[in-house]
Amino acid sequence: GENVEQHPSTLSVQEGDSAVIKCTYSDSASNYFPWYKQELGKRPQLIIDIRSNVGEKKDQRIAVTLNKTAKHFSLHITETQPEDSAVYFCAASKNGGTSYGKLTFGQGTILTVHP
Amino acid sequence: SAVISQKPSRDICQRGTSLTIQCQVDSQVTMMFWYRQQPGQSLTLIATANQGSEATYESGFVIDKFPISRPNLTFSTLTVSNMSPEDSSIYLCSVQKGRTGGLDTQYFGPGTRLTVL
């Protein structure tokens, strides 16, 4: 089955700096890659996603890049703010055939933004 | 998006008992899933809840331990049976309106925090 590796496990940055979280996946048939933000005691919230027919997607301060050949994708947060502090999870799924929506999650990255 | 509610939000149970968790969505959705998040860990898919038929379980999860129902397109239940302290986790349902083409975005319910003594 699919395996998703996420790095780093913890990331500490100063407010205003950029943060980058990287994930690799094993199944070349995976075609959907969402990123979720989970604050303490809250549900995971989708912040951005990318599909395999696109190499990059941006939404204000957040961007995701996908390299299908290397089977890795990354989350980029610019101009970080203290409210960006949370646990971030990447995930991968393969929508097609008999498989829909089965998200395989990375291990998570605890991001801390210091004021 | 979709408005998803879960009941109960939390519970403390004795070992050997069972707990049924409900997931309700405000609109019809194609796909519903159940995930487990152990303390400080990532999310692991338990099963896909299939409307009108038996759920599809992932490796390591079995129907006798985690029976699932999905009577319609807006509601599902997950039962954690014969509980042990190792079952202490957050259980989350998630929904997906469609299967592909932008409808495959998955949204999560608020979760049910289960503690087994």
Short mmCIF file of C-alpha atoms in Angstrom, two decimals:
data_model
loop_
_atom_site.label_atom_id
_atom_site.label_comp_id
_atom_site.label_asym_id
_atom_site.label_seq_id
_atom_site.Cartn_x
_atom_site.Cartn_y
_atom_site.Cartn_z
CA GLY A 1 0.00 0.00 0.00
CA GLU A 2 0.85 3.68 -0.02
CA ASN A 3 3.47 5.02 2.39
CA VAL A 4 3.92 8.74 3.08
CA GLU A 5 7.00 10.08 4.83
CA GLN A 6 6.95 13.63 6.22
CA HIS A 7 9.86 15.82 7.37
CA PRO A 8 10.72 17.51 9.60
CA SER A 9 8.78 16.27 12.61
CA THR A 10 9.21 19.64 14.33
CA LEU A 11 9.93 23.06 12.85
CA SER A 12 10.56 26.26 14.74
CA VAL A 13 10.71 29.62 12.93
CA GLN A 14 10.63 33.31 13.73
CA GLU A 15 7.59 35.32 12.77
CA GLY A 16 7.95 36.56 9.20
CA ASP A 17 10.25 33.73 8.13
CA SER A 18 9.26 31.03 5.66
CA ALA A 19 8.51 27.42 6.56
CA VAL A 20 8.85 24.39 4.30
CA ILE A 21 7.54 20.90 5.01
CA LYS A 22 8.33 18.01 2.69
CA CYS A 23 6.60 14.70 1.98
CA THR A 24 7.46 11.72 -0.16
CA TYR A 25 5.07 9.02 -1.29
CA SER A 26 5.62 5.52 -2.57
CA ASP A 27 2.70 4.74 -4.90
CA SER A 28 3.20 6.34 -8.31
CA ALA A 29 -0.55 5.96 -8.96
CA SER A 30 -1.42 8.45 -6.21
CA ASN A 31 -2.99 11.52 -7.78
CA TYR A 32 -4.37 13.72 -5.01
CA PHE A 33 -2.29 15.41 -2.29
CA PRO A 34 -3.99 17.48 0.41
CA TRP A 35 -2.44 19.33 3.33
CA TYR A 36 -4.26 19.63 6.65
CA LYS A 37 -3.66 21.92 9.61
CA GLN A 38 -4.67 20.66 13.04
CA GLU A 39 -4.72 22.97 16.02
CA LEU A 40 -4.69 21.49 19.50
CA GLY A 41 -7.98 19.78 20.28
CA LYS A 42 -9.47 20.64 16.90
CA ARG A 43 -10.30 18.72 13.75
CA PRO A 44 -7.91 18.64 10.77
CA GLN A 45 -8.69 21.51 8.42
CA LEU A 46 -7.81 21.40 4.73
CA ILE A 47 -5.55 24.31 3.86
CA ILE A 48 -4.51 23.48 0.31
CA ASP A 49 -4.48 20.53 -2.07
CA ILE A 50 -2.95 19.65 -5.40
CA ARG A 51 -3.78 17.11 -8.07
CA SER A 52 -1.29 15.23 -10.16
CA ASN A 53 -1.96 17.21 -13.34
CA VAL A 54 -0.61 20.38 -11.68
CA GLY A 55 2.94 21.15 -10.56
CA GLU A 56 2.28 24.06 -8.24
CA LYS A 57 -0.64 25.75 -6.53
CA LYS A 58 -0.70 28.91 -4.47
CA ASP A 59 -3.22 30.46 -2.10
CA GLN A 60 -2.05 33.73 -0.54
CA ARG A 61 0.82 32.84 1.83
CA ILE A 62 0.55 29.10 1.23
CA ALA A 63 1.86 27.16 -1.74
CA VAL A 64 2.28 23.50 -2.60
CA THR A 65 4.63 22.02 -5.18
CA LEU A 66 4.48 18.52 -6.62
CA ASN A 67 7.25 16.56 -8.34
CA LYS A 68 5.65 13.39 -9.73
CA THR A 69 8.91 12.02 -11.07
CA ALA A 70 10.58 12.16 -7.68
CA LYS A 71 7.31 11.37 -5.87
CA HIS A 72 7.51 14.22 -3.45
CA PHE A 73 5.48 17.31 -2.62
CA SER A 74 6.11 20.26 -0.33
CA LEU A 75 4.18 22.87 1.60
CA HIS A 76 5.57 26.40 1.66
CA ILE A 77 4.31 29.02 4.10
CA THR A 78 5.67 32.53 3.67
CA GLU A 79 5.57 35.44 6.12
CA THR A 80 4.69 33.10 8.97
CA GLN A 81 2.54 34.35 11.82
CA PRO A 82 2.06 32.99 15.36
CA GLU A 83 -1.41 31.76 14.37
CA ASP A 84 0.25 29.44 11.85
CA SER A 85 1.52 27.39 14.82
CA ALA A 86 -0.14 23.97 14.60
CA VAL A 87 0.46 20.41 13.45
CA TYR A 88 0.53 20.04 9.67
CA PHE A 89 -0.22 16.76 7.94
CA CYS A 90 0.36 15.84 4.33
CA ALA A 91 -1.61 13.04 2.73
CA ALA A 92 -1.89 11.13 -0.51
CA SER A 93 -4.69 9.23 -2.18
CA LYS A 94 -5.40 7.41 -5.40
CA ASN A 95 -8.77 8.26 -6.87
CA GLY A 96 -9.62 5.76 -9.54
CA GLY A 97 -10.40 2.12 -10.19
CA THR A 98 -11.71 0.63 -6.97
CA SER A 99 -9.95 3.12 -4.73
CA TYR A 100 -11.45 6.47 -3.80
CA GLY A 101 -10.67 8.81 -0.95
CA LYS A 102 -8.41 6.56 1.06
CA LEU A 103 -6.05 9.13 2.51
CA THR A 104 -2.66 7.95 3.73
CA PHE A 105 -1.23 10.55 6.10
CA GLY A 106 2.32 11.55 6.87
CA GLN A 107 3.50 11.55 10.45
CA GLY A 108 2.87 15.27 10.96
CA THR A 109 5.02 18.35 11.54
CA ILE A 110 4.69 20.49 14.64
CA LEU A 111 5.23 24.06 13.46
CA THR A 112 5.98 26.73 16.06
CA VAL A 113 6.16 30.37 15.01
CA HIS A 114 7.84 32.57 17.60
CA PRO A 115 6.72 36.22 17.81
CA SER B 1 -17.67 22.22 2.22
CA ALA B 2 -19.97 20.27 4.54
CA VAL B 3 -21.16 20.68 8.10
CA ILE B 4 -20.30 17.52 10.01
CA SER B 5 -21.26 16.68 13.57
CA GLN B 6 -20.26 13.78 15.77
CA LYS B 7 -21.79 12.40 18.94
CA PRO B 8 -20.56 12.02 21.59
CA SER B 9 -17.75 14.56 21.55
CA ARG B 10 -15.99 12.62 24.29
CA ASP B 11 -16.58 9.69 26.58
CA ILE B 12 -14.87 7.70 29.32
CA CYS B 13 -15.68 4.00 29.20
CA GLN B 14 -14.86 0.85 31.13
CA ARG B 15 -12.91 -1.93 29.49
CA GLY B 16 -15.04 -4.65 27.97
CA THR B 17 -17.88 -2.31 27.05
CA SER B 18 -18.83 -0.89 23.63
CA LEU B 19 -19.42 2.65 22.39
CA THR B 20 -21.26 3.77 19.28
CA ILE B 21 -20.19 7.02 17.66
CA GLN B 22 -22.52 8.86 15.31
CA CYS B 23 -21.58 11.04 12.34
CA GLN B 24 -24.15 13.32 10.72
CA VAL B 25 -23.65 15.48 7.61
CA ASP B 26 -25.86 18.37 6.54
CA SER B 27 -25.98 17.26 2.89
CA GLN B 28 -25.76 14.06 0.91
CA VAL B 29 -22.21 12.84 0.30
CA THR B 30 -20.84 10.00 -1.78
CA MET B 31 -18.07 8.85 0.51
CA MET B 32 -17.82 8.57 4.29
CA PHE B 33 -14.78 7.33 6.17
CA TRP B 34 -13.72 6.60 9.74
CA TYR B 35 -10.22 7.43 11.00
CA ARG B 36 -8.41 6.88 14.28
CA GLN B 37 -5.90 9.31 15.74
CA GLN B 38 -4.00 7.94 18.71
CA PRO B 39 -2.58 10.47 21.19
CA GLY B 40 0.10 12.59 19.57
CA GLN B 41 -0.03 10.55 16.38
CA SER B 42 -1.17 10.86 12.79
CA LEU B 43 -4.48 9.73 11.34
CA THR B 44 -5.08 6.14 10.27
CA LEU B 45 -7.98 5.04 8.10
CA ILE B 46 -10.15 2.39 9.75
CA ALA B 47 -12.70 1.82 7.01
CA THR B 48 -14.83 3.21 4.23
CA ALA B 49 -18.50 3.31 5.19
CA ASN B 50 -20.51 2.08 2.21
CA GLN B 51 -24.14 3.10 1.91
CA GLY B 52 -26.42 0.09 2.08
CA SER B 53 -23.63 -2.49 2.24
CA GLU B 54 -20.81 -3.72 4.44
CA ALA B 55 -17.95 -1.35 5.17
CA THR B 56 -14.53 -1.83 3.56
CA TYR B 57 -11.89 -2.26 6.25
CA GLU B 58 -8.19 -1.43 6.08
CA SER B 59 -5.49 -3.83 7.09
CA GLY B 60 -5.42 -4.29 10.84
CA PHE B 61 -9.07 -3.39 11.40
CA VAL B 62 -11.91 -5.95 11.51
CA ILE B 63 -15.68 -5.78 11.49
CA ASP B 64 -16.10 -7.60 14.79
CA LYS B 65 -14.10 -4.92 16.58
CA PHE B 66 -15.31 -1.88 14.61
CA PRO B 67 -18.76 -2.53 13.16
CA ILE B 68 -19.91 0.30 10.93
CA SER B 69 -23.30 1.22 9.57
CA ARG B 70 -24.29 3.68 6.86
CA PRO B 71 -28.05 3.58 6.33
CA ASN B 72 -28.18 6.64 4.06
CA LEU B 73 -26.08 9.33 2.37
CA THR B 74 -25.88 11.63 5.40
CA PHE B 75 -25.34 9.37 8.42
CA SER B 76 -22.93 6.72 9.67
CA THR B 77 -22.05 5.03 12.95
CA LEU B 78 -18.87 3.43 14.21
CA THR B 79 -18.96 1.06 17.18
CA VAL B 80 -15.83 0.32 19.18
CA SER B 81 -16.51 -3.11 20.68
CA ASN B 82 -15.10 -4.89 23.73
CA MET B 83 -12.90 -1.91 24.49
CA SER B 84 -9.45 -2.00 26.05
CA PRO B 85 -7.20 0.92 27.12
CA GLU B 86 -5.40 0.58 23.75
CA ASP B 87 -8.58 1.82 22.08
CA SER B 88 -8.19 5.21 23.75
CA SER B 89 -7.99 7.56 20.76
CA ILE B 90 -9.78 10.26 18.86
CA TYR B 91 -12.16 8.81 16.28
CA LEU B 92 -12.97 11.05 13.33
CA CYS B 93 -15.41 10.67 10.52
CA SER B 94 -14.74 12.34 7.21
CA VAL B 95 -16.82 12.94 4.12
CA GLN B 96 -16.28 13.48 0.44
CA LYS B 97 -18.99 14.82 -1.86
CA GLY B 98 -17.83 12.98 -4.95
CA ARG B 99 -15.03 10.82 -6.19
CA THR B 100 -12.92 12.92 -8.54
CA GLY B 101 -12.65 16.22 -10.32
CA GLY B 102 -12.64 18.61 -7.41
CA LEU B 103 -15.37 16.76 -5.51
CA ASP B 104 -12.79 14.59 -3.83
CA THR B 105 -11.91 17.10 -1.13
CA GLN B 106 -12.27 15.40 2.22
CA TYR B 107 -13.66 17.19 5.28
CA PHE B 108 -13.41 15.98 8.85
CA GLY B 109 -15.86 15.92 11.69
CA PRO B 110 -14.87 17.34 15.10
CA GLY B 111 -13.89 13.93 16.44
CA THR B 112 -14.85 11.81 19.43
CA ARG B 113 -12.27 11.59 22.19
CA LEU B 114 -12.50 8.15 23.79
CA THR B 115 -10.78 7.17 27.01
CA VAL B 116 -10.95 3.54 28.13
CA LEU B 117 -10.15 2.78 31.75
#
